[in-house]
Amino acid sequence: MLCSLCRERAIVSQRYLGRQLCQDHFVQDFEERMAKTIVVNGMIEKGERIAVAVSGGKDSTALLFALARAFAGRDVELVAVTVDEGIAGYRDDTILAAERIARQLKVEQMIVSFREEYGYDLDEMVVGKRVAPCTYCGVFRKNALNCAAKRLGASKLATGHNQDDEAQSVMMNYLKGDMERLMRFRPRREQPGLVPRIKPLRDIPEKEIALYAMVNGVYFESRECPYAQLSLRADVRDMMNRMESLFPGTRQRTLQGFERIEDLCKEGWAQMELAECGECGEPCVGERCKACELLGRLRG
Ligand code: SF4
């Protein structure tokens, strides 16, 4: 298999684009695609302090590495935020990996834990509960990241979501018929109290992010979270992977279709005004944020 651009040995086949790339062209293409996503969507401006959510997994590690390279010597500051959810046998290794990459890139890092922030590890929260662990995890992690980004004085919060994650999220909302959540998926304007989130890798497939981390020597093979298989996302991921291998470009077209729907709906679907949670002051829909609601249930 030869590179479609230079005839060197190719290391990746991008079937959805009908081409293969060698290592040099792949790295160059990866960084250009991320830069295009950032510029076209006005994600990062000069003088900003960007909090990067770094779990230690391949996506967030690759994100921190690529951002550090893209903004080296430029007027943009990166800080890393790592959330320790408290998942035995899974998180410890990834936290060490997150510390390693932050140290390697000389990026300041803040580690926050569910135990310190909410009084429980995720493992404790989910014992005997009928709600899927990912529901607790997602709500508290979002809350912890927003609070940490504010404490760090960050103007944006960057996450390592990739094209697979994005297409899965859109598909999950279709399957649940949840139009409100679907329309909130890519907020159109800033909301008070909420550090704007950016996803610089959202147009790049997961496999290519892993390859980018590998060729740059920052890949860390982590185990899958023990709760992952209990989620709807796991089924949607398997389905989307099957579709992508049968019909290359499925994920890209799913996202393009969503963007058209979003464009058509934006007039009639005004972005919701967020209120302040009556208990913790974090932004929320209604009077009480999801994190306080779940904490209330945990405390009985
Ligand atoms: Fe949290 Fe679910 Fe992800 Fe595990 S799979 S880290 S429980 S969101």
PDB file of C-alpha atoms and ligand atoms in Angstrom:
ATOM      1  CA  MET A   1       0.000   0.000   0.000  1.00  0.00           C
ATOM      2  CA  LEU A   2       1.600   3.274  -1.148  1.00  0.00           C
ATOM      3  CA  CYS A   3       0.908   6.867  -0.109  1.00  0.00           C
ATOM      4  CA  SER A   4      -1.493   8.539  -2.546  1.00  0.00           C
ATOM      5  CA  LEU A   5       0.549  11.760  -2.286  1.00  0.00           C
ATOM      6  CA  CYS A   6       4.209  10.663  -2.491  1.00  0.00           C
ATOM      7  CA  ARG A   7       4.353   6.877  -3.161  1.00  0.00           C
ATOM      8  CA  GLU A   8       6.139   6.182   0.158  1.00  0.00           C
ATOM      9  CA  ARG A   9       4.864   3.216   2.192  1.00  0.00           C
ATOM     10  CA  ALA A  10       1.413   4.108   3.523  1.00  0.00           C
ATOM     11  CA  ILE A  11       0.521   3.582   7.187  1.00  0.00           C
ATOM     12  CA  VAL A  12      -3.164   4.447   7.000  1.00  0.00           C
ATOM     13  CA  SER A  13      -6.012   3.874   4.596  1.00  0.00           C
ATOM     14  CA  GLN A  14      -8.670   6.602   4.671  1.00  0.00           C
ATOM     15  CA  ARG A  15     -11.348   4.693   2.777  1.00  0.00           C
ATOM     16  CA  TYR A  16     -13.901   7.453   3.360  1.00  0.00           C
ATOM     17  CA  LEU A  17     -11.607   9.799   1.399  1.00  0.00           C
ATOM     18  CA  GLY A  18     -10.437   7.143  -1.091  1.00  0.00           C
ATOM     19  CA  ARG A  19      -6.731   7.493  -0.250  1.00  0.00           C
ATOM     20  CA  GLN A  20      -3.763   6.152   1.726  1.00  0.00           C
ATOM     21  CA  LEU A  21      -1.116   8.213   3.507  1.00  0.00           C
ATOM     22  CA  CYS A  22       2.470   7.672   4.618  1.00  0.00           C
ATOM     23  CA  GLN A  23       3.528   8.676   8.136  1.00  0.00           C
ATOM     24  CA  ASP A  24       4.687  12.201   7.254  1.00  0.00           C
ATOM     25  CA  HIS A  25       1.612  13.027   5.191  1.00  0.00           C
ATOM     26  CA  PHE A  26      -0.672  11.470   7.803  1.00  0.00           C
ATOM     27  CA  VAL A  27       0.765  13.622  10.636  1.00  0.00           C
ATOM     28  CA  GLN A  28       0.639  16.731   8.455  1.00  0.00           C
ATOM     29  CA  ASP A  29      -2.951  15.979   7.385  1.00  0.00           C
ATOM     30  CA  PHE A  30      -4.029  15.278  10.985  1.00  0.00           C
ATOM     31  CA  GLU A  31      -2.664  18.572  12.270  1.00  0.00           C
ATOM     32  CA  GLU A  32      -4.095  20.510   9.333  1.00  0.00           C
ATOM     33  CA  ARG A  33      -7.548  18.996   9.891  1.00  0.00           C
ATOM     34  CA  MET A  34      -7.478  19.894  13.567  1.00  0.00           C
ATOM     35  CA  ALA A  35      -6.309  23.430  12.725  1.00  0.00           C
ATOM     36  CA  LYS A  36      -9.111  23.785  10.159  1.00  0.00           C
ATOM     37  CA  THR A  37     -11.747  22.689  12.709  1.00  0.00           C
ATOM     38  CA  ILE A  38     -10.350  25.239  15.187  1.00  0.00           C
ATOM     39  CA  VAL A  39     -10.197  28.117  12.690  1.00  0.00           C
ATOM     40  CA  VAL A  40     -13.497  27.508  10.861  1.00  0.00           C
ATOM     41  CA  ASN A  41     -15.387  27.268  14.162  1.00  0.00           C
ATOM     42  CA  GLY A  42     -13.481  30.091  15.893  1.00  0.00           C
ATOM     43  CA  MET A  43     -12.571  27.722  18.717  1.00  0.00           C
ATOM     44  CA  ILE A  44      -9.355  29.345  19.973  1.00  0.00           C
ATOM     45  CA  GLU A  45      -8.324  32.999  19.804  1.00  0.00           C
ATOM     46  CA  LYS A  46      -5.066  34.738  20.656  1.00  0.00           C
ATOM     47  CA  GLY A  47      -4.559  35.393  24.380  1.00  0.00           C
ATOM     48  CA  GLU A  48      -6.837  32.575  25.558  1.00  0.00           C
ATOM     49  CA  ARG A  49      -6.177  30.151  28.406  1.00  0.00           C
ATOM     50  CA  ILE A  50      -7.501  26.765  27.349  1.00  0.00           C
ATOM     51  CA  ALA A  51      -8.268  24.032  29.867  1.00  0.00           C
ATOM     52  CA  VAL A  52      -7.762  20.662  28.194  1.00  0.00           C
ATOM     53  CA  ALA A  53      -9.611  17.702  29.719  1.00  0.00           C
ATOM     54  CA  VAL A  54      -6.921  15.018  29.856  1.00  0.00           C
ATOM     55  CA  SER A  55      -8.046  11.613  31.095  1.00  0.00           C
ATOM     56  CA  GLY A  56      -4.819   9.892  30.053  1.00  0.00           C
ATOM     57  CA  GLY A  57      -6.568   7.911  27.300  1.00  0.00           C
ATOM     58  CA  LYS A  58      -5.417   8.129  23.691  1.00  0.00           C
ATOM     59  CA  ASP A  59      -7.851  10.832  22.508  1.00  0.00           C
ATOM     60  CA  SER A  60      -7.160  13.396  25.197  1.00  0.00           C
ATOM     61  CA  THR A  61      -3.422  12.636  25.173  1.00  0.00           C
ATOM     62  CA  ALA A  62      -3.294  13.151  21.407  1.00  0.00           C
ATOM     63  CA  LEU A  63      -5.340  16.346  21.808  1.00  0.00           C
ATOM     64  CA  LEU A  64      -2.986  17.860  24.382  1.00  0.00           C
ATOM     65  CA  PHE A  65       0.030  16.846  22.297  1.00  0.00           C
ATOM     66  CA  ALA A  66      -1.391  18.260  19.038  1.00  0.00           C
ATOM     67  CA  LEU A  67      -2.555  21.506  20.694  1.00  0.00           C
ATOM     68  CA  ALA A  68       0.825  21.982  22.385  1.00  0.00           C
ATOM     69  CA  ARG A  69       2.467  21.602  18.991  1.00  0.00           C
ATOM     70  CA  ALA A  70       0.012  23.843  17.180  1.00  0.00           C
ATOM     71  CA  PHE A  71       0.280  26.664  19.711  1.00  0.00           C
ATOM     72  CA  ALA A  72       3.968  26.391  20.684  1.00  0.00           C
ATOM     73  CA  GLY A  73       5.422  29.880  20.914  1.00  0.00           C
ATOM     74  CA  ARG A  74       2.033  31.470  20.290  1.00  0.00           C
ATOM     75  CA  ASP A  75      -0.056  33.547  22.645  1.00  0.00           C
ATOM     76  CA  VAL A  76      -2.284  30.688  23.839  1.00  0.00           C
ATOM     77  CA  GLU A  77      -1.856  28.979  27.213  1.00  0.00           C
ATOM     78  CA  LEU A  78      -2.817  25.345  27.866  1.00  0.00           C
ATOM     79  CA  VAL A  79      -3.675  23.854  31.256  1.00  0.00           C
ATOM     80  CA  ALA A  80      -4.655  20.224  31.797  1.00  0.00           C
ATOM     81  CA  VAL A  81      -7.594  19.068  33.917  1.00  0.00           C
ATOM     82  CA  THR A  82      -7.863  15.432  34.933  1.00  0.00           C
ATOM     83  CA  VAL A  83     -10.914  13.967  36.629  1.00  0.00           C
ATOM     84  CA  ASP A  84     -10.517  10.923  38.860  1.00  0.00           C
ATOM     85  CA  GLU A  85     -13.986   9.366  38.902  1.00  0.00           C
ATOM     86  CA  GLY A  86     -12.946   6.620  41.285  1.00  0.00           C
ATOM     87  CA  ILE A  87     -13.205   3.479  39.124  1.00  0.00           C
ATOM     88  CA  ALA A  88     -11.097   0.725  40.661  1.00  0.00           C
ATOM     89  CA  GLY A  89      -8.657  -1.062  38.370  1.00  0.00           C
ATOM     90  CA  TYR A  90      -9.182   1.393  35.527  1.00  0.00           C
ATOM     91  CA  ARG A  91      -8.509   4.981  36.444  1.00  0.00           C
ATOM     92  CA  ASP A  92      -5.217   4.678  38.334  1.00  0.00           C
ATOM     93  CA  ASP A  93      -3.183   3.840  35.219  1.00  0.00           C
ATOM     94  CA  THR A  94      -4.773   6.522  33.081  1.00  0.00           C
ATOM     95  CA  ILE A  95      -4.170   9.179  35.738  1.00  0.00           C
ATOM     96  CA  LEU A  96      -0.487   8.278  35.754  1.00  0.00           C
ATOM     97  CA  ALA A  97      -0.500   8.561  31.955  1.00  0.00           C
ATOM     98  CA  ALA A  98      -2.206  11.970  32.182  1.00  0.00           C
ATOM     99  CA  GLU A  99       0.419  13.171  34.663  1.00  0.00           C
ATOM    100  CA  ARG A 100       3.168  11.884  32.378  1.00  0.00           C
ATOM    101  CA  ILE A 101       1.980  13.718  29.262  1.00  0.00           C
ATOM    102  CA  ALA A 102       1.349  16.976  31.161  1.00  0.00           C
ATOM    103  CA  ARG A 103       4.872  16.774  32.621  1.00  0.00           C
ATOM    104  CA  GLN A 104       6.396  15.921  29.238  1.00  0.00           C
ATOM    105  CA  LEU A 105       4.736  18.941  27.620  1.00  0.00           C
ATOM    106  CA  LYS A 106       5.353  21.188  30.663  1.00  0.00           C
ATOM    107  CA  VAL A 107       1.660  21.915  30.992  1.00  0.00           C
ATOM    108  CA  GLU A 108       0.204  22.852  34.394  1.00  0.00           C
ATOM    109  CA  GLN A 109      -2.257  20.177  35.574  1.00  0.00           C
ATOM    110  CA  MET A 110      -5.132  20.116  38.025  1.00  0.00           C
ATOM    111  CA  ILE A 111      -6.517  16.763  39.216  1.00  0.00           C
ATOM    112  CA  VAL A 112     -10.008  16.712  40.704  1.00  0.00           C
ATOM    113  CA  SER A 113     -11.745  13.658  42.098  1.00  0.00           C
ATOM    114  CA  PHE A 114     -15.384  12.675  42.562  1.00  0.00           C
ATOM    115  CA  ARG A 115     -14.525  11.740  46.148  1.00  0.00           C
ATOM    116  CA  GLU A 116     -13.236  15.201  47.006  1.00  0.00           C
ATOM    117  CA  GLU A 117     -15.873  17.082  45.032  1.00  0.00           C
ATOM    118  CA  TYR A 118     -18.968  15.006  45.845  1.00  0.00           C
ATOM    119  CA  GLY A 119     -17.986  12.712  48.724  1.00  0.00           C
ATOM    120  CA  TYR A 120     -18.166   9.400  46.827  1.00  0.00           C
ATOM    121  CA  ASP A 121     -16.180   7.439  44.242  1.00  0.00           C
ATOM    122  CA  LEU A 122     -18.162   6.416  41.166  1.00  0.00           C
ATOM    123  CA  ASP A 123     -17.869   2.773  42.298  1.00  0.00           C
ATOM    124  CA  GLU A 124     -19.694   3.691  45.523  1.00  0.00           C
ATOM    125  CA  MET A 125     -22.303   5.800  43.741  1.00  0.00           C
ATOM    126  CA  VAL A 126     -23.506   2.983  41.513  1.00  0.00           C
ATOM    127  CA  VAL A 127     -23.721   0.079  43.981  1.00  0.00           C
ATOM    128  CA  GLY A 128     -27.241  -1.342  43.788  1.00  0.00           C
ATOM    129  CA  LYS A 129     -28.505   1.461  41.510  1.00  0.00           C
ATOM    130  CA  ARG A 130     -30.731   0.918  38.504  1.00  0.00           C
ATOM    131  CA  VAL A 131     -29.376   3.993  36.729  1.00  0.00           C
ATOM    132  CA  ALA A 132     -26.494   3.212  34.317  1.00  0.00           C
ATOM    133  CA  PRO A 133     -23.068   4.147  35.782  1.00  0.00           C
ATOM    134  CA  CYS A 134     -22.369   6.308  32.711  1.00  0.00           C
ATOM    135  CA  THR A 135     -25.286   8.560  33.675  1.00  0.00           C
ATOM    136  CA  TYR A 136     -23.698   9.364  37.068  1.00  0.00           C
ATOM    137  CA  CYS A 137     -20.251   9.555  35.543  1.00  0.00           C
ATOM    138  CA  GLY A 138     -21.286  11.861  32.691  1.00  0.00           C
ATOM    139  CA  VAL A 139     -23.187  14.302  34.904  1.00  0.00           C
ATOM    140  CA  PHE A 140     -20.528  14.597  37.614  1.00  0.00           C
ATOM    141  CA  ARG A 141     -17.605  14.701  35.204  1.00  0.00           C
ATOM    142  CA  LYS A 142     -19.224  17.517  33.232  1.00  0.00           C
ATOM    143  CA  ASN A 143     -19.828  19.408  36.461  1.00  0.00           C
ATOM    144  CA  ALA A 144     -16.284  18.757  37.770  1.00  0.00           C
ATOM    145  CA  LEU A 145     -14.682  19.868  34.510  1.00  0.00           C
ATOM    146  CA  ASN A 146     -16.694  23.071  34.365  1.00  0.00           C
ATOM    147  CA  CYS A 147     -15.883  23.947  37.992  1.00  0.00           C
ATOM    148  CA  ALA A 148     -12.179  23.138  37.501  1.00  0.00           C
ATOM    149  CA  ALA A 149     -11.981  25.191  34.285  1.00  0.00           C
ATOM    150  CA  LYS A 150     -13.498  28.151  36.136  1.00  0.00           C
ATOM    151  CA  ARG A 151     -11.074  27.763  39.053  1.00  0.00           C
ATOM    152  CA  LEU A 152      -8.210  27.750  36.560  1.00  0.00           C
ATOM    153  CA  GLY A 153      -9.499  30.928  34.908  1.00  0.00           C
ATOM    154  CA  ALA A 154      -9.827  29.176  31.552  1.00  0.00           C
ATOM    155  CA  SER A 155     -11.764  30.818  28.738  1.00  0.00           C
ATOM    156  CA  LYS A 156     -12.538  27.487  26.990  1.00  0.00           C
ATOM    157  CA  LEU A 157     -12.611  23.818  27.863  1.00  0.00           C
ATOM    158  CA  ALA A 158     -11.229  21.494  25.174  1.00  0.00           C
ATOM    159  CA  THR A 159     -12.205  17.831  25.160  1.00  0.00           C
ATOM    160  CA  GLY A 160     -10.858  14.933  23.115  1.00  0.00           C
ATOM    161  CA  HIS A 161     -14.172  13.933  21.512  1.00  0.00           C
ATOM    162  CA  ASN A 162     -13.554  12.373  18.127  1.00  0.00           C
ATOM    163  CA  GLN A 163     -15.686  11.818  15.038  1.00  0.00           C
ATOM    164  CA  ASP A 164     -16.860   8.408  16.323  1.00  0.00           C
ATOM    165  CA  ASP A 165     -18.054   9.938  19.633  1.00  0.00           C
ATOM    166  CA  GLU A 166     -19.849  12.726  17.822  1.00  0.00           C
ATOM    167  CA  ALA A 167     -21.650  10.450  15.364  1.00  0.00           C
ATOM    168  CA  GLN A 168     -22.606   8.079  18.216  1.00  0.00           C
ATOM    169  CA  SER A 169     -24.050  10.957  20.260  1.00  0.00           C
ATOM    170  CA  VAL A 170     -26.147  12.162  17.331  1.00  0.00           C
ATOM    171  CA  MET A 171     -27.382   8.616  16.646  1.00  0.00           C
ATOM    172  CA  MET A 172     -28.205   8.026  20.343  1.00  0.00           C
ATOM    173  CA  ASN A 173     -30.350  11.155  20.387  1.00  0.00           C
ATOM    174  CA  TYR A 174     -32.134  10.038  17.196  1.00  0.00           C
ATOM    175  CA  LEU A 175     -32.786   6.627  18.736  1.00  0.00           C
ATOM    176  CA  LYS A 176     -34.154   8.186  21.927  1.00  0.00           C
ATOM    177  CA  GLY A 177     -36.126  10.746  19.918  1.00  0.00           C
ATOM    178  CA  ASP A 178     -34.576  13.416  22.133  1.00  0.00           C
ATOM    179  CA  MET A 179     -34.711  16.513  19.924  1.00  0.00           C
ATOM    180  CA  GLU A 180     -34.078  18.933  22.819  1.00  0.00           C
ATOM    181  CA  ARG A 181     -30.804  17.262  23.667  1.00  0.00           C
ATOM    182  CA  LEU A 182     -29.926  16.925  19.994  1.00  0.00           C
ATOM    183  CA  MET A 183     -30.399  20.661  19.496  1.00  0.00           C
ATOM    184  CA  ARG A 184     -28.268  21.375  22.586  1.00  0.00           C
ATOM    185  CA  PHE A 185     -25.497  19.153  21.213  1.00  0.00           C
ATOM    186  CA  ARG A 186     -23.542  22.026  19.685  1.00  0.00           C
ATOM    187  CA  PRO A 187     -24.399  25.186  21.619  1.00  0.00           C
ATOM    188  CA  ARG A 188     -24.622  28.264  19.408  1.00  0.00           C
ATOM    189  CA  ARG A 189     -23.785  30.880  22.021  1.00  0.00           C
ATOM    190  CA  GLU A 190     -22.159  31.219  25.387  1.00  0.00           C
ATOM    191  CA  GLN A 191     -24.142  30.783  28.599  1.00  0.00           C
ATOM    192  CA  PRO A 192     -23.266  32.458  31.901  1.00  0.00           C
ATOM    193  CA  GLY A 193     -21.407  30.156  34.284  1.00  0.00           C
ATOM    194  CA  LEU A 194     -20.619  27.593  31.607  1.00  0.00           C
ATOM    195  CA  VAL A 195     -17.067  27.554  30.242  1.00  0.00           C
ATOM    196  CA  PRO A 196     -17.551  27.119  26.471  1.00  0.00           C
ATOM    197  CA  ARG A 197     -16.567  23.635  25.318  1.00  0.00           C
ATOM    198  CA  ILE A 198     -14.585  23.011  22.186  1.00  0.00           C
ATOM    199  CA  LYS A 199     -13.821  19.729  20.438  1.00  0.00           C
ATOM    200  CA  PRO A 200     -10.844  20.277  18.120  1.00  0.00           C
ATOM    201  CA  LEU A 201     -10.680  16.561  17.118  1.00  0.00           C
ATOM    202  CA  ARG A 202     -14.363  16.165  16.349  1.00  0.00           C
ATOM    203  CA  ASP A 203     -13.768  15.668  12.608  1.00  0.00           C
ATOM    204  CA  ILE A 204     -11.102  12.980  13.024  1.00  0.00           C
ATOM    205  CA  PRO A 205     -11.916   9.247  13.392  1.00  0.00           C
ATOM    206  CA  GLU A 206     -10.892   7.505  16.622  1.00  0.00           C
ATOM    207  CA  LYS A 207      -8.535   5.078  14.856  1.00  0.00           C
ATOM    208  CA  GLU A 208      -6.560   7.932  13.317  1.00  0.00           C
ATOM    209  CA  ILE A 209      -6.243   9.644  16.682  1.00  0.00           C
ATOM    210  CA  ALA A 210      -4.811   6.424  18.146  1.00  0.00           C
ATOM    211  CA  LEU A 211      -2.395   6.209  15.197  1.00  0.00           C
ATOM    212  CA  TYR A 212      -1.340   9.850  15.658  1.00  0.00           C
ATOM    213  CA  ALA A 213      -0.631   9.167  19.349  1.00  0.00           C
ATOM    214  CA  MET A 214       1.354   6.028  18.374  1.00  0.00           C
ATOM    215  CA  VAL A 215       3.571   7.613  15.744  1.00  0.00           C
ATOM    216  CA  ASN A 216       4.332  10.465  18.140  1.00  0.00           C
ATOM    217  CA  GLY A 217       5.257   8.075  20.944  1.00  0.00           C
ATOM    218  CA  VAL A 218       2.500   9.209  23.336  1.00  0.00           C
ATOM    219  CA  TYR A 219       0.071   6.296  22.905  1.00  0.00           C
ATOM    220  CA  PHE A 220      -1.077   4.682  26.109  1.00  0.00           C
ATOM    221  CA  GLU A 221      -2.981   1.412  25.852  1.00  0.00           C
ATOM    222  CA  SER A 222      -5.647   1.651  28.517  1.00  0.00           C
ATOM    223  CA  ARG A 223      -8.173  -0.967  29.518  1.00  0.00           C
ATOM    224  CA  GLU A 224     -11.796  -0.329  28.705  1.00  0.00           C
ATOM    225  CA  CYS A 225     -13.837   1.109  31.564  1.00  0.00           C
ATOM    226  CA  PRO A 226     -15.591  -1.812  33.321  1.00  0.00           C
ATOM    227  CA  TYR A 227     -18.922   0.038  33.027  1.00  0.00           C
ATOM    228  CA  ALA A 228     -18.672   0.790  29.303  1.00  0.00           C
ATOM    229  CA  GLN A 229     -20.555  -2.303  28.170  1.00  0.00           C
ATOM    230  CA  LEU A 230     -23.598  -1.347  30.273  1.00  0.00           C
ATOM    231  CA  SER A 231     -24.300   1.747  28.203  1.00  0.00           C
ATOM    232  CA  LEU A 232     -26.463   2.385  25.141  1.00  0.00           C
ATOM    233  CA  ARG A 233     -23.378   3.977  23.607  1.00  0.00           C
ATOM    234  CA  ALA A 234     -21.628   0.588  23.482  1.00  0.00           C
ATOM    235  CA  ASP A 235     -24.421  -0.842  21.276  1.00  0.00           C
ATOM    236  CA  VAL A 236     -24.545   2.271  19.093  1.00  0.00           C
ATOM    237  CA  ARG A 237     -20.758   2.206  18.746  1.00  0.00           C
ATOM    238  CA  ASP A 238     -20.831  -1.425  17.548  1.00  0.00           C
ATOM    239  CA  MET A 239     -23.609  -0.646  15.090  1.00  0.00           C
ATOM    240  CA  MET A 240     -21.847   2.454  13.724  1.00  0.00           C
ATOM    241  CA  ASN A 241     -18.536   0.585  13.401  1.00  0.00           C
ATOM    242  CA  ARG A 242     -20.280  -2.139  11.400  1.00  0.00           C
ATOM    243  CA  MET A 243     -21.920   0.442   9.157  1.00  0.00           C
ATOM    244  CA  GLU A 244     -18.653   2.324   8.681  1.00  0.00           C
ATOM    245  CA  SER A 245     -16.847  -0.806   7.577  1.00  0.00           C
ATOM    246  CA  LEU A 246     -19.651  -1.743   5.147  1.00  0.00           C
ATOM    247  CA  PHE A 247     -20.237   1.822   3.928  1.00  0.00           C
ATOM    248  CA  PRO A 248     -17.122   3.983   4.473  1.00  0.00           C
ATOM    249  CA  GLY A 249     -18.063   7.564   5.315  1.00  0.00           C
ATOM    250  CA  THR A 250     -21.168   6.654   7.355  1.00  0.00           C
ATOM    251  CA  ARG A 251     -19.998   8.634  10.395  1.00  0.00           C
ATOM    252  CA  GLN A 252     -19.082  11.672   8.346  1.00  0.00           C
ATOM    253  CA  ARG A 253     -22.454  11.621   6.566  1.00  0.00           C
ATOM    254  CA  THR A 254     -24.310  11.158   9.878  1.00  0.00           C
ATOM    255  CA  LEU A 255     -22.682  14.357  11.155  1.00  0.00           C
ATOM    256  CA  GLN A 256     -23.240  16.236   7.901  1.00  0.00           C
ATOM    257  CA  GLY A 257     -26.917  15.226   8.013  1.00  0.00           C
ATOM    258  CA  PHE A 258     -27.177  16.421  11.618  1.00  0.00           C
ATOM    259  CA  GLU A 259     -25.622  19.781  10.686  1.00  0.00           C
ATOM    260  CA  ARG A 260     -28.266  20.254   7.967  1.00  0.00           C
ATOM    261  CA  ILE A 261     -31.083  19.380  10.367  1.00  0.00           C
ATOM    262  CA  GLU A 262     -29.624  21.727  12.973  1.00  0.00           C
ATOM    263  CA  ASP A 263     -29.445  24.522  10.415  1.00  0.00           C
ATOM    264  CA  LEU A 264     -33.048  23.980   9.342  1.00  0.00           C
ATOM    265  CA  CYS A 265     -34.292  23.862  12.956  1.00  0.00           C
ATOM    266  CA  LYS A 266     -32.332  26.711  14.494  1.00  0.00           C
ATOM    267  CA  GLU A 267     -35.020  29.369  13.868  1.00  0.00           C
ATOM    268  CA  GLY A 268     -37.797  27.404  15.531  1.00  0.00           C
ATOM    269  CA  TRP A 269     -35.594  25.878  18.216  1.00  0.00           C
ATOM    270  CA  ALA A 270     -34.150  28.720  20.263  1.00  0.00           C
ATOM    271  CA  GLN A 271     -31.277  27.807  22.525  1.00  0.00           C
ATOM    272  CA  MET A 272     -32.520  27.380  26.061  1.00  0.00           C
ATOM    273  CA  GLU A 273     -31.668  29.979  28.692  1.00  0.00           C
ATOM    274  CA  LEU A 274     -29.848  28.356  31.574  1.00  0.00           C
ATOM    275  CA  ALA A 275     -30.640  29.259  35.164  1.00  0.00           C
ATOM    276  CA  GLU A 276     -28.456  29.005  38.270  1.00  0.00           C
ATOM    277  CA  CYS A 277     -28.847  25.866  40.369  1.00  0.00           C
ATOM    278  CA  GLY A 278     -30.480  26.824  43.655  1.00  0.00           C
ATOM    279  CA  GLU A 279     -28.059  24.594  45.569  1.00  0.00           C
ATOM    280  CA  CYS A 280     -24.615  24.909  43.975  1.00  0.00           C
ATOM    281  CA  GLY A 281     -24.980  27.874  41.609  1.00  0.00           C
ATOM    282  CA  GLU A 282     -23.858  25.915  38.537  1.00  0.00           C
ATOM    283  CA  PRO A 283     -25.797  26.570  35.319  1.00  0.00           C
ATOM    284  CA  CYS A 284     -28.747  24.263  34.733  1.00  0.00           C
ATOM    285  CA  VAL A 285     -32.113  23.777  33.073  1.00  0.00           C
ATOM    286  CA  GLY A 286     -34.765  24.297  35.771  1.00  0.00           C
ATOM    287  CA  GLU A 287     -34.149  24.992  39.454  1.00  0.00           C
ATOM    288  CA  ARG A 288     -31.704  22.268  40.400  1.00  0.00           C
ATOM    289  CA  CYS A 289     -28.777  20.962  38.386  1.00  0.00           C
ATOM    290  CA  LYS A 290     -28.483  17.295  37.504  1.00  0.00           C
ATOM    291  CA  ALA A 291     -25.436  16.854  39.772  1.00  0.00           C
ATOM    292  CA  CYS A 292     -27.340  18.162  42.833  1.00  0.00           C
ATOM    293  CA  GLU A 293     -30.352  16.052  41.900  1.00  0.00           C
ATOM    294  CA  LEU A 294     -28.233  12.876  41.721  1.00  0.00           C
ATOM    295  CA  LEU A 295     -26.368  13.805  44.921  1.00  0.00           C
ATOM    296  CA  GLY A 296     -29.726  14.258  46.639  1.00  0.00           C
ATOM    297  CA  ARG A 297     -30.683  10.723  45.579  1.00  0.00           C
ATOM    298  CA  LEU A 298     -27.349   9.311  46.757  1.00  0.00           C
ATOM    299  CA  ARG A 299     -27.716  10.895  50.163  1.00  0.00           C
ATOM    300  CA  GLY A 300     -31.241   9.541  50.357  1.00  0.00           C
TER     301      GLY A 300
HETATM  302 FE1  SF4 B   1     -17.661   6.941  32.896  1.00  0.00          FE
HETATM  303 FE2  SF4 B   1     -19.235   5.326  31.438  1.00  0.00          FE
HETATM  304 FE3  SF4 B   1     -17.012   6.384  30.390  1.00  0.00          FE
HETATM  305 FE4  SF4 B   1     -16.836   4.504  32.285  1.00  0.00          FE
HETATM  306  S1  SF4 B   1     -17.706   4.254  30.218  1.00  0.00           S
HETATM  307  S2  SF4 B   1     -15.617   6.397  32.167  1.00  0.00           S
HETATM  308  S3  SF4 B   1     -18.605   5.014  33.566  1.00  0.00           S
HETATM  309  S4  SF4 B   1     -18.851   7.500  31.038  1.00  0.00           S
END
